[in-house]
Short mmCIF file of C-alpha atoms and ligand atoms in Angstrom, two decimals:
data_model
loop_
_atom_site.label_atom_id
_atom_site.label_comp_id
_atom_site.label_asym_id
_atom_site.label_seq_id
_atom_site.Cartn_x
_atom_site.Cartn_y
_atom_site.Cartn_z
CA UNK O 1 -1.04 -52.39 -30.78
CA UNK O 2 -0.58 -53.39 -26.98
CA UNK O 3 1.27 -56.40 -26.56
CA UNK O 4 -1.02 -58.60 -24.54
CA UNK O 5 1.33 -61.59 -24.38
CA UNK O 6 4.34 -59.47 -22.03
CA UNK O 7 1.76 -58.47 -19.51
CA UNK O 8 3.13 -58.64 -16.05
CA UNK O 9 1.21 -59.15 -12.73
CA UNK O 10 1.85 -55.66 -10.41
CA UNK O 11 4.31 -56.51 -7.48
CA UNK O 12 4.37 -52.83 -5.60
CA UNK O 13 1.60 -51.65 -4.40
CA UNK O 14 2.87 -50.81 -1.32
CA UNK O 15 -0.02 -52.08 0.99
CA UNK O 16 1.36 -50.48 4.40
CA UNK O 17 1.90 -46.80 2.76
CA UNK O 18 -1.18 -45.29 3.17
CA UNK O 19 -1.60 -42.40 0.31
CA UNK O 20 -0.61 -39.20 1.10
CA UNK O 21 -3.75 -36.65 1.06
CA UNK O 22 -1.33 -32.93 0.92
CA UNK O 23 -3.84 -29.92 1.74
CA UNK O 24 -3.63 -27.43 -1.17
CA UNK O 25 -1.52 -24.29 0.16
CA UNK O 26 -3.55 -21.30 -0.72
CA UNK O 27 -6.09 -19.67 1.84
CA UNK O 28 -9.89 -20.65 1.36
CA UNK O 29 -9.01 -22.49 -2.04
CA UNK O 30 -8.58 -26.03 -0.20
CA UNK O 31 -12.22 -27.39 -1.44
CA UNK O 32 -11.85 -26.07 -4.76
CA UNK O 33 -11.52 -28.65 -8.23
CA UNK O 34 -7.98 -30.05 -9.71
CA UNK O 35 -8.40 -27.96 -12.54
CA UNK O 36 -8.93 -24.47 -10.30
CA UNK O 37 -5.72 -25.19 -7.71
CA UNK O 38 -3.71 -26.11 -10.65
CA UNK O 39 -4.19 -22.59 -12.03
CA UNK O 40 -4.03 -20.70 -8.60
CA UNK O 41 -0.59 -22.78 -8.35
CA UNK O 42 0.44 -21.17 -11.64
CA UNK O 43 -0.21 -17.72 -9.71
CA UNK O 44 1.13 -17.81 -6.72
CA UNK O 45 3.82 -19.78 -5.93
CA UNK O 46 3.55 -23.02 -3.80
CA UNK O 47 6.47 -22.52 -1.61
CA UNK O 48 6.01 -19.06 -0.68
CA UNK O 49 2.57 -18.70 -1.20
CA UNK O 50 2.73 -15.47 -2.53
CA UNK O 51 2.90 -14.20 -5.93
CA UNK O 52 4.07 -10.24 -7.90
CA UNK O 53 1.41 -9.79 -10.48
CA UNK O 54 2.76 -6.98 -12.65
CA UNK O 55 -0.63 -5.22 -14.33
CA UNK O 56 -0.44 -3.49 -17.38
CA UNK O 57 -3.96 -3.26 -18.21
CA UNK O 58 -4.32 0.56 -17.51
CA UNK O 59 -5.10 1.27 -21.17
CA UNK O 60 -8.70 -0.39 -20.82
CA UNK O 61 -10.40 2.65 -19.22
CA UNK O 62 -7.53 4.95 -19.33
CA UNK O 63 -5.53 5.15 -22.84
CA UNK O 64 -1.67 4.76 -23.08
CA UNK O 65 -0.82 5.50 -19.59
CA UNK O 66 2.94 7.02 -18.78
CA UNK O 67 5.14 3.99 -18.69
CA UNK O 68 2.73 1.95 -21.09
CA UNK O 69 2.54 3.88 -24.27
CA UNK O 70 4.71 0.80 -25.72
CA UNK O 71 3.65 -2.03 -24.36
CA UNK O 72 6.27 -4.12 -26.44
CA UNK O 73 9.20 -2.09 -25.72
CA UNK O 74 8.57 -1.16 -21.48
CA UNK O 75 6.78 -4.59 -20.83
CA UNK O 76 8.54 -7.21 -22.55
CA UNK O 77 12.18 -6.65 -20.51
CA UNK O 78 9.85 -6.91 -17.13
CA UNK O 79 8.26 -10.11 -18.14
CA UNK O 80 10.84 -12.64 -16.76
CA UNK O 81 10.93 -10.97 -13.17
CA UNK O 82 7.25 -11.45 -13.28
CA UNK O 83 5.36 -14.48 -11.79
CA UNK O 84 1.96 -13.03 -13.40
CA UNK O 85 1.03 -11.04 -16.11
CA UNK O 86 -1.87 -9.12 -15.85
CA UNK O 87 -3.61 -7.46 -18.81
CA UNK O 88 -5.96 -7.26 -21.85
CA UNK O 89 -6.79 -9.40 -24.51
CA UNK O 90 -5.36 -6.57 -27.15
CA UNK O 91 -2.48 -6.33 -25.34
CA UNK O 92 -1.73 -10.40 -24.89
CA UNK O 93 -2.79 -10.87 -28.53
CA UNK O 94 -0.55 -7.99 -30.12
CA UNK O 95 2.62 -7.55 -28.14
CA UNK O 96 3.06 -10.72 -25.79
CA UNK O 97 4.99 -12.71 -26.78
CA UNK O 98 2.67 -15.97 -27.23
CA UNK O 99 5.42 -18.26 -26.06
CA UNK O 100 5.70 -17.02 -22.69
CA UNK O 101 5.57 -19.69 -19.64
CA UNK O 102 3.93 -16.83 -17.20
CA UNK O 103 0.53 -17.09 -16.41
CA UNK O 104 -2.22 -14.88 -17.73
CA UNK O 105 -4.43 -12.70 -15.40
CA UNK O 106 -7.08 -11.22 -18.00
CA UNK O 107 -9.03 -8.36 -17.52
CA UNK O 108 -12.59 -9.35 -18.19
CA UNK O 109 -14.23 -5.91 -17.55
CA UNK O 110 -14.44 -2.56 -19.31
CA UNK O 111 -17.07 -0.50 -21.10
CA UNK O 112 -16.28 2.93 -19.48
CA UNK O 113 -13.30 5.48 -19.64
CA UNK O 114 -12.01 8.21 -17.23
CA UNK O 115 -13.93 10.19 -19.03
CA UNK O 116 -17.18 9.10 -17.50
CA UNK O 117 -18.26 7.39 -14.83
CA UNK O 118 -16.25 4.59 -13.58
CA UNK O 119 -17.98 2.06 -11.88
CA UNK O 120 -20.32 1.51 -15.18
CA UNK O 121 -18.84 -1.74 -16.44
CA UNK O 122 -19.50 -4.54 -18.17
CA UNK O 123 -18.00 -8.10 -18.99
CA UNK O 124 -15.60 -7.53 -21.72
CA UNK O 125 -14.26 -10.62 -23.03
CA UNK O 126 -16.82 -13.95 -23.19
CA UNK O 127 -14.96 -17.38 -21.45
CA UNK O 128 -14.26 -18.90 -24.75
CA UNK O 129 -12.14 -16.36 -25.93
CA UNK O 130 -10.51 -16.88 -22.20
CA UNK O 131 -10.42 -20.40 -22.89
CA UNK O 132 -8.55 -20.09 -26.11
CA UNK O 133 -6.04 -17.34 -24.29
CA UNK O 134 -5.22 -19.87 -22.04
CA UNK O 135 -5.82 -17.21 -19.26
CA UNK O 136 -5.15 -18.26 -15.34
CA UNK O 137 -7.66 -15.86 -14.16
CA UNK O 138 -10.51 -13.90 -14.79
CA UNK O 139 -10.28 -10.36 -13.29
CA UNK O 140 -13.03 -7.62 -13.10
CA UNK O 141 -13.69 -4.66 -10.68
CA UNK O 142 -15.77 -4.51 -8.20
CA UNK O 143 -17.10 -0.82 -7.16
CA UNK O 144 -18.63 -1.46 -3.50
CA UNK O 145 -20.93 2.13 -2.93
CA UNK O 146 -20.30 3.36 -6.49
CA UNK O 147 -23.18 4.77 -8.84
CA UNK O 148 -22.88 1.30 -10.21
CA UNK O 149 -22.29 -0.78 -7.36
CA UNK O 150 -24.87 -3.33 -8.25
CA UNK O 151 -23.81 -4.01 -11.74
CA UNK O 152 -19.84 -4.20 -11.17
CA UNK O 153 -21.79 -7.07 -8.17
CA UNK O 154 -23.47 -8.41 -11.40
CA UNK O 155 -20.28 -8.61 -13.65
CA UNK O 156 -18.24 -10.52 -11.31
CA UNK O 157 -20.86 -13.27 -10.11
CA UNK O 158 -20.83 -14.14 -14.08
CA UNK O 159 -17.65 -13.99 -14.47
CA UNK O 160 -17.27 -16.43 -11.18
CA UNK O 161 -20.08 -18.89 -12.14
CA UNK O 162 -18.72 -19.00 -15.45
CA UNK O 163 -15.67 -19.30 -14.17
CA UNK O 164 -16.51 -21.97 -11.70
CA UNK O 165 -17.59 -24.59 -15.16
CA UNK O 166 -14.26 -24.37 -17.18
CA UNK O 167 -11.73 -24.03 -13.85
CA UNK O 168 -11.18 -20.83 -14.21
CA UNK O 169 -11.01 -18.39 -10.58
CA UNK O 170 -11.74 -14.97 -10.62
CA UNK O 171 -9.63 -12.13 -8.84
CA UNK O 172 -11.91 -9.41 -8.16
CA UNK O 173 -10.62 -5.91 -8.00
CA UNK O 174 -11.76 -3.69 -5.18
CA UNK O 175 -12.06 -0.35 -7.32
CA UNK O 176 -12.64 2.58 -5.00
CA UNK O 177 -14.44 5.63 -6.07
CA UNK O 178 -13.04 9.37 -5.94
CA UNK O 179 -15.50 9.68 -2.64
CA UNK O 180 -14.95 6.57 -0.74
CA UNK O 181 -12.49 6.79 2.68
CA UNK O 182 -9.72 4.32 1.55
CA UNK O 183 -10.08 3.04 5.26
CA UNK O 184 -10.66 -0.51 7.62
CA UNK O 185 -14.14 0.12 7.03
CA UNK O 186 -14.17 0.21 3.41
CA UNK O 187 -12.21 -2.24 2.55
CA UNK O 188 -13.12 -4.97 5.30
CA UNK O 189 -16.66 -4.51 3.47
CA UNK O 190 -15.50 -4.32 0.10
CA UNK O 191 -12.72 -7.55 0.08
CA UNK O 192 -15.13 -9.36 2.37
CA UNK O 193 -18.55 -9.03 0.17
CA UNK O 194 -15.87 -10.15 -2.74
CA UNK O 195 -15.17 -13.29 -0.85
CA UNK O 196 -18.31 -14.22 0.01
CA UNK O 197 -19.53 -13.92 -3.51
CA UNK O 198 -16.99 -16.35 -4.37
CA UNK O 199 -14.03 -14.20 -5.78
CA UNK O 200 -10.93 -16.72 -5.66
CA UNK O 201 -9.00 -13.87 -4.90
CA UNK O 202 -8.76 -10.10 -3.97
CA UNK O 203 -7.23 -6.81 -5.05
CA UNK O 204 -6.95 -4.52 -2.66
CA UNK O 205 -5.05 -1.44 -1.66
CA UNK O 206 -2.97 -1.25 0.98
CA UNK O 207 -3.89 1.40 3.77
CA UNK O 208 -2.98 1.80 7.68
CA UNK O 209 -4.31 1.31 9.94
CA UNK O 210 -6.19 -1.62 9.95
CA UNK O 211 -5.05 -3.47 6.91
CA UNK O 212 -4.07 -6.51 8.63
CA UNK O 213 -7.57 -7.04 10.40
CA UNK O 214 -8.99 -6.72 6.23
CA UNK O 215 -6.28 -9.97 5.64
CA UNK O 216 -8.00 -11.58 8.67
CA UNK O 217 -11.38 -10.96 7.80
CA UNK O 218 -10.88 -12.20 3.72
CA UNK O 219 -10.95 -15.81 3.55
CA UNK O 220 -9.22 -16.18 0.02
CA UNK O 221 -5.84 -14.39 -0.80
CA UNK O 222 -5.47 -10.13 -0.95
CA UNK O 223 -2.83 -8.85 -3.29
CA UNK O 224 -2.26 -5.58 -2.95
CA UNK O 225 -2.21 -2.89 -5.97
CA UNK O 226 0.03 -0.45 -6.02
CA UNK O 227 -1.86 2.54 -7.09
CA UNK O 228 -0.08 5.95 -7.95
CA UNK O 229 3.66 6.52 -8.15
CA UNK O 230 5.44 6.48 -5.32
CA UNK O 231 9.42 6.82 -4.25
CA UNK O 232 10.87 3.35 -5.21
CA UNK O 233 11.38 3.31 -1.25
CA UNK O 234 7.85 4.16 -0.42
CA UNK O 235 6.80 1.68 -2.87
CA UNK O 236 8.79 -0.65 -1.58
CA UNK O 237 7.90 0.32 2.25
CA UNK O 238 3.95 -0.19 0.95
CA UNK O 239 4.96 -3.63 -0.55
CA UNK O 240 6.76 -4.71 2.59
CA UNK O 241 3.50 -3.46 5.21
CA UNK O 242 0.97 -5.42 3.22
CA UNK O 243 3.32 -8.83 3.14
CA UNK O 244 3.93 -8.30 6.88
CA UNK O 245 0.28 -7.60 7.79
CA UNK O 246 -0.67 -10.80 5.72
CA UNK O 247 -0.85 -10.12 2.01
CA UNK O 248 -0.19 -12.81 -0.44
CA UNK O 249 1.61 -10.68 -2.81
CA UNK O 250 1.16 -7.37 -5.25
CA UNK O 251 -0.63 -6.80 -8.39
CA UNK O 252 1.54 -4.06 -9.14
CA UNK O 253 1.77 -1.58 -12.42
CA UNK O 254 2.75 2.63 -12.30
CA UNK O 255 5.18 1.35 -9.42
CA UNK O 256 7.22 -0.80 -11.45
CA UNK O 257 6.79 0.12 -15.17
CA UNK O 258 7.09 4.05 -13.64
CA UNK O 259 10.11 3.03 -12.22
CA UNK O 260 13.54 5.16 -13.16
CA UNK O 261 14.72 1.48 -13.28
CA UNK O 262 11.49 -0.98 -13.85
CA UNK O 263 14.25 -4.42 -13.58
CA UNK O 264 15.68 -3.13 -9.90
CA UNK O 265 11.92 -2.45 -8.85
CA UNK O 266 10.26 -5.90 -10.04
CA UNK O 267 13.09 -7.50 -8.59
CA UNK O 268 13.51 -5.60 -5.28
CA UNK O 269 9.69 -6.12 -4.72
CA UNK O 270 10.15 -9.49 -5.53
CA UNK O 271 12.57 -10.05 -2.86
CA UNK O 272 9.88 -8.10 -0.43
CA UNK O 273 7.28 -10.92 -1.61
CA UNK O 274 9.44 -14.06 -1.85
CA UNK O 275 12.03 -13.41 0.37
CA UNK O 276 10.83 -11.44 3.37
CA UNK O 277 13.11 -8.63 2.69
CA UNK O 278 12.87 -5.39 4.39
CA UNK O 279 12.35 -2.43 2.53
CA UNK O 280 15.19 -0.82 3.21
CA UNK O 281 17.36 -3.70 1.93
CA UNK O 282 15.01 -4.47 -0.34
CA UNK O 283 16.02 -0.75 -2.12
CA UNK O 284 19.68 -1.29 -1.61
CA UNK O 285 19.27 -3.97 -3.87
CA UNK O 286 17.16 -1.84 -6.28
CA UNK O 287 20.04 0.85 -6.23
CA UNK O 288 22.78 -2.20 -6.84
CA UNK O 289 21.19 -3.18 -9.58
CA UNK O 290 20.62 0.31 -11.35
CA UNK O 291 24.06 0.85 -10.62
CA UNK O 292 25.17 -2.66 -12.29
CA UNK O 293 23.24 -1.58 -15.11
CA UNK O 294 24.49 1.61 -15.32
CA UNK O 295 28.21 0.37 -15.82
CA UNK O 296 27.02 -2.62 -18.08
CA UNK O 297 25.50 0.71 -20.37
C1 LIG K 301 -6.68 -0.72 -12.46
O1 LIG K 301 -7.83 -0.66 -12.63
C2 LIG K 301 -5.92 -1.85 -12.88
O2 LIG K 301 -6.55 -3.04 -12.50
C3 LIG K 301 -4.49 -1.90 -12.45
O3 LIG K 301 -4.02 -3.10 -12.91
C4 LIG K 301 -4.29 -1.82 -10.96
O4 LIG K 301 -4.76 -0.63 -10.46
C5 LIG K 301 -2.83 -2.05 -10.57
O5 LIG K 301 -2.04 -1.11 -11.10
P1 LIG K 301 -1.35 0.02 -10.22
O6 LIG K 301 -0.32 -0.69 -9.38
O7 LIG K 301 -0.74 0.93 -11.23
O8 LIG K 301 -2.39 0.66 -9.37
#
């Protein structure tokens, strides 16, 4: 019980000191609740503003992808490099490790395969079972001038409103169809319609030239994706264009988890993200590593 009788009368309430007010740092997310800027906080980091999503949720459409055929064994060495996780429910709820401190982005959508049509999605996972995965983010695609343009449109704007009521944003994921230019045009319509239905954040890919007017144009964050396997230098040389032309960071899988060494690559494009590192010394540091590693082995 509280002891009434010890009470004391407040003495600093510092009267001249008027109370600080800090603007949130992330772009376009300044109005949003406490709740919603403490989880975009979780994703990208405060002082860089930036953040190096590493997505392993390939296996929703696509099966057990090269790289990802054990989750447990290729993922789990990657996850302490990584300032995001982004993947399924199965995967969280079978081989992560439910005791990690990184945030969760879940994939939300599904209900195709490569087999068929891609853009035909649905919402996958309802926001309870979000809820009770303690998930950062929500993330579906979006398929701007796909067969099923307007339903991908539909899936998102529920997954945002319902979204918007528990706190949790939504990253929308620009997904680009076999016949779409990968081009300014494209994806200043695509990240842009995104934003303006109230995605918190966008995945984009990264493409020249023009990318940097698509960064101007998107009021909320672009992370980039890093799409098929590169070189670890072209990778690297992607990662470092998009941060320089305005990206807040990658949502990066084949790139890293493809890797010949997946802990130089999450760390070299780490030090592209965080650190401002050019690519090329951004690979040095990837071949340092693998060579460390090599003797260590
Ligand atoms: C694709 O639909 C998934 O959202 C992937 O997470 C995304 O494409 C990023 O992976 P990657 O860097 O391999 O393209």
């Amino acid at each position: 019980m509280a002891d009434k009788d010890d009470l004391k009368e407040g003495k600093n309430f510092h009267t001249h000191v008027p109370q600080t007010n800090k603007p949130f740092f992330l772009k376009g997310a300044g109005s949003l609740d406490w709740g919603m800027q403490n989880r975009l906080s979780q994703i990208f980091n405060p002082i860089t503003g930036r953040t190096v999503m590493l997505a392993f949720d390939h296996g929703y459409f696509q099966g057990p992808t090269t790289g990802i055929e054990r989750i447990d064994i290729s993922i789990a060495p990657l996850i302490p490099y990584a300032d995001v996780l982004m993947c399924t429910r199965g995967a969280l709820r079978t081989v992560i490790p439910s005791d990690t401190k990184k945030p969760i982005v879940l994939r939300c959508s599904g209900g195709q395969s490569i087999l068929k049509e891609l853009s035909n999605e649905t919402i996958a996972v309802d926001i309870e079972d979000t809820l009770r995965l303690n998930a950062s983010a929500m993330a579906a695609q979006v398929y701007i001038g796909a067969e099923y343009e307007h339903k991908s449109i539909s899936n998102i704007v529920k997954l945002i409103d319902t979204g918007l009521r528990y706190g949790i944003p939504t990253l929308a994921v620009t997904g680009v169809g076999a016949e779409m230019d990968r081009d300014l045009r494209y994806f200043s319509l695509a990240t842009r319609m995104c934003a303006e239905i109230g995605a918190h954040y966008i995945k984009s890919y990264y493409f020249e030239p023009g990318f940097e007017k698509v960064v101007a144009a998107c009021p909320v964050p672009i992370v980039i994706a890093g799409g098929k396997k590169l070189s670890e230098i072209d990778a690297l040389e992607m990662a470092y264009k998009a941060i320089d032309q305005g990206a807040a960071g990658v949502d990066m899988g084949r790139n890293i988890f493809q890797s010949d060494h997946p802990i130089a690559m999450i760390q070299a494009v780490n030090a592209v993200v965080h650190k401002n590192e050019g690519f090329k010394q951004a690979f040095q540091l990837y071949e340092e590593i693998r060579a460390r590693s090599a003797t260590i082995n």
